[in-house]
Short mmCIF file of C-alpha atoms in Angstrom, two decimals:
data_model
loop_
_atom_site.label_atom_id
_atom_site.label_comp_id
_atom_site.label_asym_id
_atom_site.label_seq_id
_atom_site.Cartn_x
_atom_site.Cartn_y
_atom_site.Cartn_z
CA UNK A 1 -4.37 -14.61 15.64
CA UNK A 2 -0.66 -15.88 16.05
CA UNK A 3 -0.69 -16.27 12.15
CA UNK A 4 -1.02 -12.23 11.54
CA UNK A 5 0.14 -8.87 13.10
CA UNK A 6 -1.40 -5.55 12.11
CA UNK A 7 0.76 -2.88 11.33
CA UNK A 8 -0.21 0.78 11.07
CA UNK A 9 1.87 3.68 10.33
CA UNK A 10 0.69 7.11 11.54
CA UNK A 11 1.53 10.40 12.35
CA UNK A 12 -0.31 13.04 14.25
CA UNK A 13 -3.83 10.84 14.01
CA UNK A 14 -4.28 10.46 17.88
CA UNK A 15 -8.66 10.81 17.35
CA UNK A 16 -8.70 8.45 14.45
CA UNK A 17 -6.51 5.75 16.03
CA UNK A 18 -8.61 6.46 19.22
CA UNK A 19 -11.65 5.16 17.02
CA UNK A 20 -9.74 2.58 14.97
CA UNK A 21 -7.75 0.36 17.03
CA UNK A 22 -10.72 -0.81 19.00
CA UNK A 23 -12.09 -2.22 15.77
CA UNK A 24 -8.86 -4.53 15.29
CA UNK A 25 -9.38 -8.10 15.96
CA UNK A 26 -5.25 -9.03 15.79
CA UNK A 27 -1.99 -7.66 17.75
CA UNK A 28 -1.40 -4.66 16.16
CA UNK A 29 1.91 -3.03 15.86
CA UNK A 30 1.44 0.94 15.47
CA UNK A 31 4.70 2.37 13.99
CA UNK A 32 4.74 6.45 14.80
CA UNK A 33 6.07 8.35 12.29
CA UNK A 34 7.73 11.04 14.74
CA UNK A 35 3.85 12.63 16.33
CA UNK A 36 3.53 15.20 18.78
CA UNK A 37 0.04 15.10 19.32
CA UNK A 38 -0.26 11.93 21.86
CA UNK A 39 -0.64 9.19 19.19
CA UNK A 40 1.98 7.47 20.70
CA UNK A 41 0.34 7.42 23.93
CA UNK A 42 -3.03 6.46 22.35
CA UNK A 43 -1.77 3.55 20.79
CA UNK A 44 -0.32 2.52 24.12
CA UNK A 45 -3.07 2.67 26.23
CA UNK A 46 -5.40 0.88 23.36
CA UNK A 47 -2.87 -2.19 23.84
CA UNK A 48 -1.26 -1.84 20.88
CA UNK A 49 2.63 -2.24 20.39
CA UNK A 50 4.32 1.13 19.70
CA UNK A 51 7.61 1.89 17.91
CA UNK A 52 8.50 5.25 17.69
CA UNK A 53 10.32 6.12 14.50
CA UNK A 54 12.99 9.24 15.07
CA UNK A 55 11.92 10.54 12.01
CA UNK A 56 9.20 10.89 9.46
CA UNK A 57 9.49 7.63 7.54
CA UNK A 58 6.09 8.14 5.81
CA UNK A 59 5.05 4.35 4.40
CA UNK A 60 8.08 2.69 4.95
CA UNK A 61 7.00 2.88 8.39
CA UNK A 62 5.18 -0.28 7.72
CA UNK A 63 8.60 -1.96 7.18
CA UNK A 64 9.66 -1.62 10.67
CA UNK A 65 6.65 -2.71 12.26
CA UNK A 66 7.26 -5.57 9.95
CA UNK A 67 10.76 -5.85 11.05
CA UNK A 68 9.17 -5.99 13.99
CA UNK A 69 6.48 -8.97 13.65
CA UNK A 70 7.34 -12.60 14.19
CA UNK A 71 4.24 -13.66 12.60
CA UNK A 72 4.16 -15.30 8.72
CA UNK A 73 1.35 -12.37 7.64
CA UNK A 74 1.30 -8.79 7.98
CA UNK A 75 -1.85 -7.12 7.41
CA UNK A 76 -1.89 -3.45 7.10
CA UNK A 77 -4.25 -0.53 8.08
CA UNK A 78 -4.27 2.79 8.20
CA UNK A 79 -5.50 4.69 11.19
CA UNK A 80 -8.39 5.37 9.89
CA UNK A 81 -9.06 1.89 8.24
CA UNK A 82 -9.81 -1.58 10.21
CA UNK A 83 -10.64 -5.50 8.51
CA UNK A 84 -14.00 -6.40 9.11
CA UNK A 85 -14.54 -9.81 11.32
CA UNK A 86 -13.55 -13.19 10.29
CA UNK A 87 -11.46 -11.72 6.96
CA UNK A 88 -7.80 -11.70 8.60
CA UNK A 89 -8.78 -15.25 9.25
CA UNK A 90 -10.03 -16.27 5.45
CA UNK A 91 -7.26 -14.27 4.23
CA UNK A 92 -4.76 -16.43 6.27
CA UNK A 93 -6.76 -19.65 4.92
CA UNK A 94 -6.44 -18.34 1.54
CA UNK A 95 -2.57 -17.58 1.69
CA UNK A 96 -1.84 -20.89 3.21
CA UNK A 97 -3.61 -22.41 0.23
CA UNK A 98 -1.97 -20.11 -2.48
CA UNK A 99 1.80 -20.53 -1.76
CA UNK A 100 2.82 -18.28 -4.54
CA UNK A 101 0.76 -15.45 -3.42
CA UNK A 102 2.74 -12.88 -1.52
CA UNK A 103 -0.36 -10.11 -1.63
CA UNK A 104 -3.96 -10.05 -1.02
CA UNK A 105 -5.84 -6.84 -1.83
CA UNK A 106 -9.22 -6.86 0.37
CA UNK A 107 -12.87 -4.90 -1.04
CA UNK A 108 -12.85 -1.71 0.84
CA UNK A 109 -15.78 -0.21 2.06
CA UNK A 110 -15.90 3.32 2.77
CA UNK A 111 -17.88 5.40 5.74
CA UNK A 112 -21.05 3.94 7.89
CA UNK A 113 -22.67 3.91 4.38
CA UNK A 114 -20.37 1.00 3.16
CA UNK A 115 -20.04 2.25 -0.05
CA UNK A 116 -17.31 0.66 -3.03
CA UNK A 117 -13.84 2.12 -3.25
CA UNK A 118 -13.75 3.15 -7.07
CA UNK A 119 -10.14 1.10 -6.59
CA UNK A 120 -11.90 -1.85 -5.99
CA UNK A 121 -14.28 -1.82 -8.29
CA UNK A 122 -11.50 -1.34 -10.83
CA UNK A 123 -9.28 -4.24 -9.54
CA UNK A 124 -12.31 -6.71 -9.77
CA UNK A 125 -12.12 -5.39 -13.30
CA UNK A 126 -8.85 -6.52 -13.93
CA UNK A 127 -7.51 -7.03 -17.04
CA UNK A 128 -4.60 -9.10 -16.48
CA UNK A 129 -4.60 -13.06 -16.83
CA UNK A 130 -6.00 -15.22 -13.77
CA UNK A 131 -3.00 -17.59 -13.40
CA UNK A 132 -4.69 -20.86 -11.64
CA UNK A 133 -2.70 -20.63 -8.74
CA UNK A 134 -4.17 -17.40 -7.86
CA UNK A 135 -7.33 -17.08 -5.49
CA UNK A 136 -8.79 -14.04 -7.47
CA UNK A 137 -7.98 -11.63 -10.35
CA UNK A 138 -4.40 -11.04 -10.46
CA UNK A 139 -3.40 -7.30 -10.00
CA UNK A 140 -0.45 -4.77 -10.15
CA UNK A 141 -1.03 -2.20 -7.50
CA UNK A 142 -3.53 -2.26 -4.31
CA UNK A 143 -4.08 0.46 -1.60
CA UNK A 144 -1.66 -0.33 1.47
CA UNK A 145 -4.50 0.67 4.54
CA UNK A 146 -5.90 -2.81 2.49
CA UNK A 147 -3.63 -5.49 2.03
CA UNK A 148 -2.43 -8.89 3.78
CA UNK A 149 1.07 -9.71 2.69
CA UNK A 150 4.32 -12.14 3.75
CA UNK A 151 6.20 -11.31 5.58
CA UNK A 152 9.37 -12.98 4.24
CA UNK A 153 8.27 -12.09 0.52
CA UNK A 154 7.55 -8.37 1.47
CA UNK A 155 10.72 -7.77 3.38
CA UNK A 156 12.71 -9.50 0.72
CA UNK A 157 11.03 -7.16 -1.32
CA UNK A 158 12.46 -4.34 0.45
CA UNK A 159 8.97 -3.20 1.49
CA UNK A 160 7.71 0.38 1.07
CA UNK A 161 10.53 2.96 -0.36
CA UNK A 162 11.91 5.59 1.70
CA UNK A 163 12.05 8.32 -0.99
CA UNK A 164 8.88 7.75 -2.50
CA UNK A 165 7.07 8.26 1.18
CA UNK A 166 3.44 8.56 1.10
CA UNK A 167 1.09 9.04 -2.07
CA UNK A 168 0.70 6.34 -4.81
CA UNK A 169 3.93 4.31 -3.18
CA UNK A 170 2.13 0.73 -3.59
CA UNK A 171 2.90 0.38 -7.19
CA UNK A 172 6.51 -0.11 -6.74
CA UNK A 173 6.26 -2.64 -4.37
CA UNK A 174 3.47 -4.35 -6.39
CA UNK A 175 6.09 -4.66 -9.61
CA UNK A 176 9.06 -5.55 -7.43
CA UNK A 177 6.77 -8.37 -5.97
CA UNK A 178 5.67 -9.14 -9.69
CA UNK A 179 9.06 -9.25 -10.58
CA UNK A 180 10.31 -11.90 -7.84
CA UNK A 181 7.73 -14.19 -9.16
CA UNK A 182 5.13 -13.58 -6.45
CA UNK A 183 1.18 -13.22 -7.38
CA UNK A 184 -0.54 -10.36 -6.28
CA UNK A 185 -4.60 -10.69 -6.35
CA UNK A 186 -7.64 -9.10 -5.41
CA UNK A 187 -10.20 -11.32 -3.25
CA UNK A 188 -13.34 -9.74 -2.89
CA UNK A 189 -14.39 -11.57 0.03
CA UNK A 190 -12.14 -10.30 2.36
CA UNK A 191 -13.51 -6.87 3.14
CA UNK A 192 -11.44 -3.54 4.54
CA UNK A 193 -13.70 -0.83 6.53
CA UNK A 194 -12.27 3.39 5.74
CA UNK A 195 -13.75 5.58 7.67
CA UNK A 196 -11.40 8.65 6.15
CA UNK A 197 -10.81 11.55 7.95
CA UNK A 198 -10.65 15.11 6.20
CA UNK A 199 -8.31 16.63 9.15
CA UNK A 200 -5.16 17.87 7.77
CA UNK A 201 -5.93 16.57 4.18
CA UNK A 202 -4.86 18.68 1.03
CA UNK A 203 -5.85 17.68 -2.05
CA UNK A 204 -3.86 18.74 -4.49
CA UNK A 205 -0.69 18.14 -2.35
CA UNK A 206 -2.10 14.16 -2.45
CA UNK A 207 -2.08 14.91 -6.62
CA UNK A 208 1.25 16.32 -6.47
CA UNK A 209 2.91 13.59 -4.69
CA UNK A 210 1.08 10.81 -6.49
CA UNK A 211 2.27 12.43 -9.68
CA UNK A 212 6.07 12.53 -8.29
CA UNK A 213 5.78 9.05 -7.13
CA UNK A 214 4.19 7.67 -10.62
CA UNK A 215 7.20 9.19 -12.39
CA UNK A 216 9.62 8.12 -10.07
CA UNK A 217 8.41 4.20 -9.58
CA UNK A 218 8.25 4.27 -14.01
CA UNK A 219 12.03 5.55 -13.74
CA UNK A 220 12.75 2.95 -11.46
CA UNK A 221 11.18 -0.01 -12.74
CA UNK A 222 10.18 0.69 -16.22
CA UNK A 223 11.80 0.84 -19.87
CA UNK A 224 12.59 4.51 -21.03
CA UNK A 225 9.60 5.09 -23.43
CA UNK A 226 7.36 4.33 -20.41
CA UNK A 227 9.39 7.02 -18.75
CA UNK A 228 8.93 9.61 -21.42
CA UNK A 229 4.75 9.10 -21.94
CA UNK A 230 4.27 8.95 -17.78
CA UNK A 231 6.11 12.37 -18.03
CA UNK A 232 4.07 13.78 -20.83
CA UNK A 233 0.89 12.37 -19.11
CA UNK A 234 2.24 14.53 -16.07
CA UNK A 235 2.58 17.34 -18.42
CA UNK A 236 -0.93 17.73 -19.17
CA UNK A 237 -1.81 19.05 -15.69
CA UNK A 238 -0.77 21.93 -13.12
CA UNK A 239 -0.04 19.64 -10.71
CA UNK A 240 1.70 16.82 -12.90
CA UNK A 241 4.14 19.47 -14.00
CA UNK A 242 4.85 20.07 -10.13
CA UNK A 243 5.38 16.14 -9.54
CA UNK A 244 7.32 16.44 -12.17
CA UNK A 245 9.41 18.92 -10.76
CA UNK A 246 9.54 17.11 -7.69
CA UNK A 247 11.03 13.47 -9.12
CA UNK A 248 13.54 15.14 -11.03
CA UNK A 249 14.81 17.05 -7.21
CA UNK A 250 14.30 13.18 -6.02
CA UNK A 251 16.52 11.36 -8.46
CA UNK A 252 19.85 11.84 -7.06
CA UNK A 253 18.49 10.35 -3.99
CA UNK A 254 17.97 7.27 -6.68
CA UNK A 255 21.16 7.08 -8.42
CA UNK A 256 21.99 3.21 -9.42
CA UNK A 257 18.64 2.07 -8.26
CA UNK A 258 17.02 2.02 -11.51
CA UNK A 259 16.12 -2.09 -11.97
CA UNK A 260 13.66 -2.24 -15.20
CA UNK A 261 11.47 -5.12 -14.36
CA UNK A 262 11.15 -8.33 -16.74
CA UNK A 263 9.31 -8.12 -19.92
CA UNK A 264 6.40 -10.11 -18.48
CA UNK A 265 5.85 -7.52 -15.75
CA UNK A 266 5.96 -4.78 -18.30
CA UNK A 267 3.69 -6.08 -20.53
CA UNK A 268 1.24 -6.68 -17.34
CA UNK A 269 1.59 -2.75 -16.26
CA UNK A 270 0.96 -1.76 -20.09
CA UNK A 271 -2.14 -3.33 -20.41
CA UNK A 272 -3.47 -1.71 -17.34
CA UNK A 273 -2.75 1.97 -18.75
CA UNK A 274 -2.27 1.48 -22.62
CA UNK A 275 1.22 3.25 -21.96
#
Protein backbone atom coordinates (compact mmCIF):
# COMPACT_ATOMS: atom_id res chain seq x y z
CA UNK A 1 0.00 0.00 0.00
CA UNK A 2 1.97 3.12 -1.40
CA UNK A 3 -0.84 5.26 0.29
CA UNK A 4 0.28 4.13 4.07
CA UNK A 5 3.46 3.24 6.10
CA UNK A 6 3.27 1.56 9.49
CA UNK A 7 5.20 2.90 12.12
CA UNK A 8 6.00 1.18 15.42
CA UNK A 9 7.99 2.38 18.22
CA UNK A 10 9.56 -0.21 20.56
CA UNK A 11 12.01 -0.93 22.93
CA UNK A 12 13.30 -4.18 24.25
CA UNK A 13 10.09 -6.21 22.59
CA UNK A 14 12.26 -8.50 20.27
CA UNK A 15 9.41 -11.81 20.96
CA UNK A 16 6.42 -9.62 20.44
CA UNK A 17 7.66 -7.92 17.26
CA UNK A 18 8.85 -11.48 16.26
CA UNK A 19 4.98 -12.36 16.38
CA UNK A 20 3.64 -8.99 15.18
CA UNK A 21 5.29 -7.84 12.16
CA UNK A 22 4.32 -10.90 10.22
CA UNK A 23 0.72 -9.88 10.72
CA UNK A 24 1.35 -6.37 8.91
CA UNK A 25 -0.03 -6.08 5.53
CA UNK A 26 1.95 -2.43 4.71
CA UNK A 27 5.83 -1.26 4.78
CA UNK A 28 6.38 -0.84 8.16
CA UNK A 29 8.88 1.48 9.62
CA UNK A 30 10.03 0.13 13.23
CA UNK A 31 11.60 3.10 15.14
CA UNK A 32 13.92 1.49 18.20
CA UNK A 33 13.84 3.32 21.09
CA UNK A 34 17.63 2.56 22.08
CA UNK A 35 17.05 -1.84 22.72
CA UNK A 36 19.60 -4.14 23.66
CA UNK A 37 17.82 -7.18 23.38
CA UNK A 38 18.00 -7.83 19.36
CA UNK A 39 14.80 -5.91 18.41
CA UNK A 40 16.66 -4.11 16.09
CA UNK A 41 17.83 -7.10 14.41
CA UNK A 42 14.32 -8.68 14.50
CA UNK A 43 12.79 -5.99 12.79
CA UNK A 44 15.47 -6.29 10.15
CA UNK A 45 15.29 -9.64 9.26
CA UNK A 46 11.19 -9.46 9.27
CA UNK A 47 11.73 -6.78 6.33
CA UNK A 48 10.86 -4.05 8.12
CA UNK A 49 12.70 -0.57 7.93
CA UNK A 50 14.69 0.15 11.12
CA UNK A 51 15.79 3.49 12.62
CA UNK A 52 17.62 3.33 15.58
CA UNK A 53 16.94 6.20 17.93
CA UNK A 54 20.26 7.11 20.23
CA UNK A 55 18.11 7.49 22.95
CA UNK A 56 14.90 6.56 24.65
CA UNK A 57 12.39 8.76 22.84
CA UNK A 58 9.39 6.81 24.27
CA UNK A 59 6.19 7.84 21.78
CA UNK A 60 7.69 10.46 20.00
CA UNK A 61 9.44 7.73 18.41
CA UNK A 62 6.54 7.56 16.10
CA UNK A 63 7.52 11.07 14.85
CA UNK A 64 10.65 9.97 13.31
CA UNK A 65 9.45 7.06 11.63
CA UNK A 66 7.04 9.60 10.36
CA UNK A 67 9.78 11.90 9.47
CA UNK A 68 10.73 9.12 7.86
CA UNK A 69 7.61 8.04 5.56
CA UNK A 70 6.95 9.51 2.16
CA UNK A 71 3.55 8.18 2.15
CA UNK A 72 0.18 10.65 2.77
CA UNK A 73 -0.98 8.12 5.91
CA UNK A 74 0.74 6.84 8.79
CA UNK A 75 -0.84 4.14 10.59
CA UNK A 76 0.51 3.18 13.89
CA UNK A 77 0.98 -0.07 15.95
CA UNK A 78 2.47 -1.13 18.72
CA UNK A 79 4.56 -4.24 18.83
CA UNK A 80 2.23 -6.06 20.16
CA UNK A 81 -0.78 -4.71 18.06
CA UNK A 82 -1.38 -5.31 14.09
CA UNK A 83 -4.70 -3.93 11.64
CA UNK A 84 -6.71 -6.66 10.65
CA UNK A 85 -7.00 -7.25 6.60
CA UNK A 86 -8.54 -4.92 4.22
CA UNK A 87 -8.89 -1.93 7.14
CA UNK A 88 -5.58 0.11 6.22
CA UNK A 89 -7.24 0.03 2.88
CA UNK A 90 -10.98 1.34 4.00
CA UNK A 91 -9.29 3.61 6.27
CA UNK A 92 -7.33 5.16 3.30
CA UNK A 93 -10.82 5.23 1.30
CA UNK A 94 -12.34 6.88 4.16
CA UNK A 95 -9.58 9.66 4.63
CA UNK A 96 -9.53 10.42 0.99
CA UNK A 97 -13.26 11.03 1.28
CA UNK A 98 -13.11 13.08 4.61
CA UNK A 99 -10.53 15.83 3.79
CA UNK A 100 -10.83 17.44 7.12
CA UNK A 101 -10.10 14.38 9.01
CA UNK A 102 -6.54 14.19 10.17
CA UNK A 103 -7.30 10.97 12.68
CA UNK A 104 -9.04 7.75 12.51
CA UNK A 105 -9.34 5.74 15.72
CA UNK A 106 -9.91 1.90 14.66
CA UNK A 107 -12.22 -0.85 17.16
CA UNK A 108 -9.58 -2.77 18.91
CA UNK A 109 -9.89 -6.19 19.64
CA UNK A 110 -7.98 -7.69 22.29
CA UNK A 111 -6.28 -11.45 22.58
CA UNK A 112 -7.37 -14.68 20.31
CA UNK A 113 -10.72 -14.11 22.14
CA UNK A 114 -11.40 -10.78 20.23
CA UNK A 115 -12.83 -9.19 22.94
CA UNK A 116 -13.87 -4.98 23.06
CA UNK A 117 -11.31 -2.53 24.33
CA UNK A 118 -13.39 -0.74 27.19
CA UNK A 119 -11.76 2.48 25.09
CA UNK A 120 -13.67 1.63 22.30
CA UNK A 121 -16.65 0.94 23.58
CA UNK A 122 -16.48 4.35 25.24
CA UNK A 123 -15.51 6.29 22.03
CA UNK A 124 -18.54 4.73 20.12
CA UNK A 125 -20.25 6.35 23.07
CA UNK A 126 -19.18 9.62 22.34
CA UNK A 127 -20.68 12.48 23.48
CA UNK A 128 -19.44 15.11 21.34
CA UNK A 129 -21.36 16.47 18.14
CA UNK A 130 -21.06 14.37 14.74
CA UNK A 131 -20.02 17.27 12.45
CA UNK A 132 -21.24 15.96 8.78
CA UNK A 133 -17.99 15.94 7.43
CA UNK A 134 -16.91 13.36 9.77
CA UNK A 135 -17.08 9.50 8.90
CA UNK A 136 -18.00 8.48 12.57
CA UNK A 137 -18.42 9.93 16.10
CA UNK A 138 -16.09 12.68 16.56
CA UNK A 139 -13.57 12.13 19.49
CA UNK A 140 -10.82 13.82 21.66
CA UNK A 141 -8.28 11.20 22.50
CA UNK A 142 -7.67 7.54 20.87
CA UNK A 143 -5.01 4.87 21.80
CA UNK A 144 -1.83 5.42 19.47
CA UNK A 145 -1.04 1.24 18.81
CA UNK A 146 -4.75 2.23 16.93
CA UNK A 147 -4.83 5.08 14.83
CA UNK A 148 -4.38 6.10 10.98
CA UNK A 149 -3.36 9.72 10.75
CA UNK A 150 -1.71 12.47 8.04
CA UNK A 151 1.00 12.76 7.75
CA UNK A 152 1.30 16.48 6.93
CA UNK A 153 -1.49 17.30 9.65
CA UNK A 154 0.30 15.13 12.35
CA UNK A 155 3.75 16.47 11.80
CA UNK A 156 2.43 19.97 11.64
CA UNK A 157 1.03 19.02 14.74
CA UNK A 158 4.29 18.40 16.20
CA UNK A 159 3.38 14.72 16.73
CA UNK A 160 3.86 12.89 20.04
CA UNK A 161 5.70 15.13 22.92
CA UNK A 162 9.04 14.37 24.06
CA UNK A 163 8.48 15.10 27.78
CA UNK A 164 5.31 13.53 28.16
CA UNK A 165 6.91 10.01 26.74
CA UNK A 166 4.79 7.06 27.13
CA UNK A 167 1.44 6.72 29.24
CA UNK A 168 -1.79 8.64 28.37
CA UNK A 169 0.40 10.96 25.70
CA UNK A 170 -2.50 10.79 22.90
CA UNK A 171 -4.60 13.40 24.45
CA UNK A 172 -2.34 16.19 23.70
CA UNK A 173 -1.97 15.48 20.31
CA UNK A 174 -5.74 14.83 19.97
CA UNK A 175 -6.46 18.71 21.30
CA UNK A 176 -3.58 20.19 19.34
CA UNK A 177 -5.18 18.43 16.23
CA UNK A 178 -8.68 19.74 17.53
CA UNK A 179 -7.28 22.94 17.80
CA UNK A 180 -5.81 23.28 14.09
CA UNK A 181 -9.24 22.59 12.88
CA UNK A 182 -8.72 18.91 12.07
CA UNK A 183 -11.57 16.14 12.96
CA UNK A 184 -10.64 13.35 14.88
CA UNK A 185 -13.29 10.25 14.74
CA UNK A 186 -13.81 6.86 15.69
CA UNK A 187 -14.84 4.33 12.74
CA UNK A 188 -15.82 1.17 13.99
CA UNK A 189 -15.27 -0.66 10.94
CA UNK A 190 -11.80 -0.47 10.76
CA UNK A 191 -10.63 -2.98 13.32
CA UNK A 192 -7.02 -3.05 15.39
CA UNK A 193 -5.89 -6.70 16.74
CA UNK A 194 -3.76 -6.38 20.72
CA UNK A 195 -2.41 -9.23 21.63
CA UNK A 196 -0.72 -7.46 24.98
CA UNK A 197 2.09 -8.79 26.51
CA UNK A 198 2.53 -8.79 30.47
CA UNK A 199 6.58 -8.93 30.17
CA UNK A 200 8.08 -6.06 31.86
CA UNK A 201 4.64 -4.40 32.63
CA UNK A 202 4.06 -2.50 36.04
CA UNK A 203 0.96 -1.38 36.81
CA UNK A 204 0.97 1.18 38.92
CA UNK A 205 4.06 2.76 37.22
CA UNK A 206 1.45 2.87 33.90
CA UNK A 207 -1.03 4.86 36.70
CA UNK A 208 1.68 7.02 37.74
CA UNK A 209 2.72 8.21 34.44
CA UNK A 210 -0.78 8.51 33.05
CA UNK A 211 -1.52 10.66 36.05
CA UNK A 212 1.75 12.94 35.31
CA UNK A 213 0.87 13.11 31.76
CA UNK A 214 -3.03 14.09 32.42
CA UNK A 215 -1.76 16.98 34.56
CA UNK A 216 0.80 18.00 32.38
CA UNK A 217 -1.27 17.93 28.80
CA UNK A 218 -4.32 20.12 31.16
CA UNK A 219 -1.31 22.61 32.02
CA UNK A 220 -0.45 22.75 28.60
CA UNK A 221 -3.52 23.04 26.77
CA UNK A 222 -6.17 23.87 29.20
CA UNK A 223 -7.59 27.05 31.17
CA UNK A 224 -6.33 27.21 34.89
CA UNK A 225 -9.51 25.92 36.71
CA UNK A 226 -9.14 22.76 34.55
CA UNK A 227 -5.65 22.71 35.94
CA UNK A 228 -6.62 22.99 39.55
CA UNK A 229 -9.71 20.09 39.48
CA UNK A 230 -7.26 17.56 37.22
CA UNK A 231 -4.86 18.14 40.23
CA UNK A 232 -7.38 17.57 42.93
CA UNK A 233 -8.74 14.55 40.92
CA UNK A 234 -4.95 13.39 41.16
CA UNK A 235 -5.13 14.07 44.77
CA UNK A 236 -7.59 11.55 45.59
CA UNK A 237 -5.21 8.63 44.93
CA UNK A 238 -1.62 7.25 46.03
CA UNK A 239 -0.53 7.24 42.81
CA UNK A 240 -2.17 10.62 41.49
CA UNK A 241 -0.31 12.36 44.27
CA UNK A 242 2.99 10.71 42.75
CA UNK A 243 2.04 11.98 39.07
CA UNK A 244 1.55 14.82 40.64
CA UNK A 245 4.82 15.01 41.97
CA UNK A 246 6.20 14.03 38.83
CA UNK A 247 4.58 17.05 36.43
CA UNK A 248 5.52 19.56 38.77
CA UNK A 249 9.68 18.01 38.40
CA UNK A 250 8.52 18.11 34.49
CA UNK A 251 7.44 21.70 34.13
CA UNK A 252 10.60 23.48 33.73
CA UNK A 253 11.21 21.22 30.90
CA UNK A 254 7.77 23.12 29.67
CA UNK A 255 8.43 26.64 30.33
CA UNK A 256 6.61 28.97 27.52
CA UNK A 257 4.89 26.02 26.03
CA UNK A 258 1.70 26.46 27.72
CA UNK A 259 -0.91 27.19 24.46
CA UNK A 260 -4.63 26.97 26.07
CA UNK A 261 -6.61 25.64 23.23
CA UNK A 262 -9.78 27.59 21.73
CA UNK A 263 -12.95 27.73 23.60
CA UNK A 264 -14.58 25.24 21.23
CA UNK A 265 -11.96 22.59 22.04
CA UNK A 266 -12.45 23.22 25.71
CA UNK A 267 -15.88 22.97 25.80
CA UNK A 268 -15.46 19.52 23.70
CA UNK A 269 -12.85 18.06 26.50
CA UNK A 270 -15.39 19.29 29.34
CA UNK A 271 -18.14 17.44 28.25
CA UNK A 272 -16.19 14.29 28.08
CA UNK A 273 -15.13 14.52 31.94
CA UNK A 274 -17.65 17.09 33.51
CA UNK A 275 -14.35 19.00 34.59
Amino acid sequence: MSDVTIVVATRDRAPELRRSLGHHTAPVIVADNASSDGTPEVAAAAGATVLRLPRNRGAAARNAGAQHATSRYIAFADDDSWWAPGSLERAAEILDAHPRTALLAARVLIGPEERLEPVSAQMARSPLDRPDDLPGPAILGFLACSVIVRRDAFLDAGGFSDVLHFGGEEELLALDLAAAGRGLAYVPELVVHHHPSSAGRDPAARRRRQARNRLLTAWLRRPLPAVARTAAAALATRDGRAGLAGAVRALPALAGARRPVPPAVEAARARLTGY
